[in-house]
mmCIF file of C-alpha atoms in Angstrom:
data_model
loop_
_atom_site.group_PDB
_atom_site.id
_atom_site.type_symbol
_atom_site.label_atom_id
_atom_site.label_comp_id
_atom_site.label_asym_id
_atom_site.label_seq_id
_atom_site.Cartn_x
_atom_site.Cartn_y
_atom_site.Cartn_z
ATOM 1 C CA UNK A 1 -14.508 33.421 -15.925
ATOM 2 C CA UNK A 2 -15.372 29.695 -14.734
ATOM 3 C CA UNK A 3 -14.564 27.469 -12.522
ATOM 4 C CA UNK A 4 -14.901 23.881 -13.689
ATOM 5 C CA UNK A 5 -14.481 20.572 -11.522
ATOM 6 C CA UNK A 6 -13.446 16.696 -12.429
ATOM 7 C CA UNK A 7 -13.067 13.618 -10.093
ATOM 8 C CA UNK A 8 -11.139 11.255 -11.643
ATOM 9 C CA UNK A 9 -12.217 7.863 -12.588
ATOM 10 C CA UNK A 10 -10.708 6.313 -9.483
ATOM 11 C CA UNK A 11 -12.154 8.680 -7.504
ATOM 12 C CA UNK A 12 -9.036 9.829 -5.495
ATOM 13 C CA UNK A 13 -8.863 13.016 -7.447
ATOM 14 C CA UNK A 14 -10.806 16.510 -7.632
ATOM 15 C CA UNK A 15 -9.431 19.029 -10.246
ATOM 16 C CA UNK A 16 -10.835 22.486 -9.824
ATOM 17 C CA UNK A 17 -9.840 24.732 -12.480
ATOM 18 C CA UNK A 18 -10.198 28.578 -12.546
ATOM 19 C CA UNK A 19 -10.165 30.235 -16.155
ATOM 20 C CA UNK A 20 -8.463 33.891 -16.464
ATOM 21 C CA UNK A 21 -9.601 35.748 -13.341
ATOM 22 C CA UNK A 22 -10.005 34.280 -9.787
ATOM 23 C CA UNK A 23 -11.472 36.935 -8.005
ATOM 24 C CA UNK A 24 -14.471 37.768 -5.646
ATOM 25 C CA UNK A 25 -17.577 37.133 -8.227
ATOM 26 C CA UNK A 26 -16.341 33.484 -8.587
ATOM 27 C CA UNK A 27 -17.011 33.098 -4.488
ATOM 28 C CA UNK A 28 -20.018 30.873 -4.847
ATOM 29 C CA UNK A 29 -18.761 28.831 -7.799
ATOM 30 C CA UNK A 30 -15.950 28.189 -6.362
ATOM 31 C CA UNK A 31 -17.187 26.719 -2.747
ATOM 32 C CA UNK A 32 -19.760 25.306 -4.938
ATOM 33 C CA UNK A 33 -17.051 22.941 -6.780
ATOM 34 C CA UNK A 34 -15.845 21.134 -3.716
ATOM 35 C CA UNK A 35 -18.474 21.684 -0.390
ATOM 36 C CA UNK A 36 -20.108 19.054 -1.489
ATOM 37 C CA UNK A 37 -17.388 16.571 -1.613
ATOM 38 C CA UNK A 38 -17.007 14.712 1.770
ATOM 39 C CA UNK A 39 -14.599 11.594 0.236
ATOM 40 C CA UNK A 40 -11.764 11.141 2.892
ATOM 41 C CA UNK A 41 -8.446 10.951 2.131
ATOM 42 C CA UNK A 42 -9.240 12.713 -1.046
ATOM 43 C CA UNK A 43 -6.621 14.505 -3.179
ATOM 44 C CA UNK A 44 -7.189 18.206 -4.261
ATOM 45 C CA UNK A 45 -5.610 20.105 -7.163
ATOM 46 C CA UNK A 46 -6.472 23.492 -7.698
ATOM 47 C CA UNK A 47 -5.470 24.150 -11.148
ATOM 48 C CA UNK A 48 -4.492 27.574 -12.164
ATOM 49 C CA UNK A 49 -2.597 26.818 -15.095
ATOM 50 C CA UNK A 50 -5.208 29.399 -17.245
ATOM 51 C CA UNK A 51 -5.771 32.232 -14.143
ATOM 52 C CA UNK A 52 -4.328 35.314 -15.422
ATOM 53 C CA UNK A 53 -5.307 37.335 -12.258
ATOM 54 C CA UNK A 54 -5.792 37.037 -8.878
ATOM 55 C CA UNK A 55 -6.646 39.364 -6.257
ATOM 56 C CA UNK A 56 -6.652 39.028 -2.156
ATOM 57 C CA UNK A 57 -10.029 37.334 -1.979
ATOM 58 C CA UNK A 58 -8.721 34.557 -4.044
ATOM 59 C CA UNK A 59 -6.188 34.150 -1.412
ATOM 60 C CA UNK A 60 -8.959 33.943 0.881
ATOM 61 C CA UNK A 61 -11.107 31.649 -0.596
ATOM 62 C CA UNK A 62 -7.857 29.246 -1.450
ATOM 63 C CA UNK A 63 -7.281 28.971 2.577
ATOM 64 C CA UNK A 64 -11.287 28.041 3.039
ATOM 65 C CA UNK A 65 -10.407 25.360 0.310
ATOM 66 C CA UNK A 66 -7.137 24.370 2.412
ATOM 67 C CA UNK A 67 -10.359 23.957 6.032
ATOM 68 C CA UNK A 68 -12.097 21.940 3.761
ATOM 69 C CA UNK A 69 -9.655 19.764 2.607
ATOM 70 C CA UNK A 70 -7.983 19.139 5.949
ATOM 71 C CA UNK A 71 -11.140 18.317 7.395
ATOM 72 C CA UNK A 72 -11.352 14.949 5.636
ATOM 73 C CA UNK A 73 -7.766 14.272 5.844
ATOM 74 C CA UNK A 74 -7.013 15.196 2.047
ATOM 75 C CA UNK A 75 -4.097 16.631 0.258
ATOM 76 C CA UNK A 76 -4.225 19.917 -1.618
ATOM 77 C CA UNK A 77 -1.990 20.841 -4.273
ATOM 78 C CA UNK A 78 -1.754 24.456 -6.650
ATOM 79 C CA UNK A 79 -0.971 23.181 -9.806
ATOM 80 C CA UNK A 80 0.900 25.317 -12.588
ATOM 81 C CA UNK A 81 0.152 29.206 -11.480
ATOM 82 C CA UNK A 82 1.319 31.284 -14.084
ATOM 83 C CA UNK A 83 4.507 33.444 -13.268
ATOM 84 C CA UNK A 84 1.995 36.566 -11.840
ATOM 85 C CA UNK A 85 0.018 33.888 -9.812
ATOM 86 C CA UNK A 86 2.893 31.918 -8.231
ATOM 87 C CA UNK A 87 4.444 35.616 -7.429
ATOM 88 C CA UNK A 88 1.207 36.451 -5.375
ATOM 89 C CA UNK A 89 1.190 32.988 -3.764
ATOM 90 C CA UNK A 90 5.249 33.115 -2.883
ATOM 91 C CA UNK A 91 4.279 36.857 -1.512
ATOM 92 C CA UNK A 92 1.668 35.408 0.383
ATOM 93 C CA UNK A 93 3.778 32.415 1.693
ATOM 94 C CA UNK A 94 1.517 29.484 0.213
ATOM 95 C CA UNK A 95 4.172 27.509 -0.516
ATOM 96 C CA UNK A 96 4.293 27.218 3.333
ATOM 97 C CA UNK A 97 1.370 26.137 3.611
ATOM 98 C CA UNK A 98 1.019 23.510 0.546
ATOM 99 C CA UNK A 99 2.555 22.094 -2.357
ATOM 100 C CA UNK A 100 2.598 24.557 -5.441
ATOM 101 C CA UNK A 101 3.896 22.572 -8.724
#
């Protein structure tokens, strides 16, 4: 389980990535990858094109990712969830809340 992180060479991109499970015990890691990042305007993609599983707490932390990001005026995007994960985010009503490719 990791969680990785890339700006892009402009700068107006931060990729965070979460490997097969995205669960509880990647908490810290996971606040870790964008606290830290102040940049206004900045666009966020939370990749989960290689999570396998997630559980309620990644809900949770996804929505204290969503705080962060509207605090400095950014755009946050889920980008490819599997079939399982974009289940539990439609279930949960993400899609509601912000753009799921």
């Amino acid at each position: 389980m990791t969680v990785s992180r890339r700006i892009s060479p402009d700068g107006k991109e931060l990729v965070i990535a979460i490997d097969a499970r995205f669960d509880f015990s990647l908490h810290q890691l996971f606040r870790d990858a964008y606290t830290s990042i102040t940049t206004q305007d900045l666009s966020y993609v939370l990749d989960l094109s290689k999570t396998e599983y997630m559980d309620s707490s990644a809900l949770g932390m996804i929505l204290l990712l969503k705080d962060h990001v509207q605090l400095y005026a950014g755009q946050l995007t889920i980008s490819k969830p599997s079939e399982t994960v974009r289940k539990i985010l439609e279930i949960a009503q993400f899609q509601r809340l912000m753009t799921i490719e």
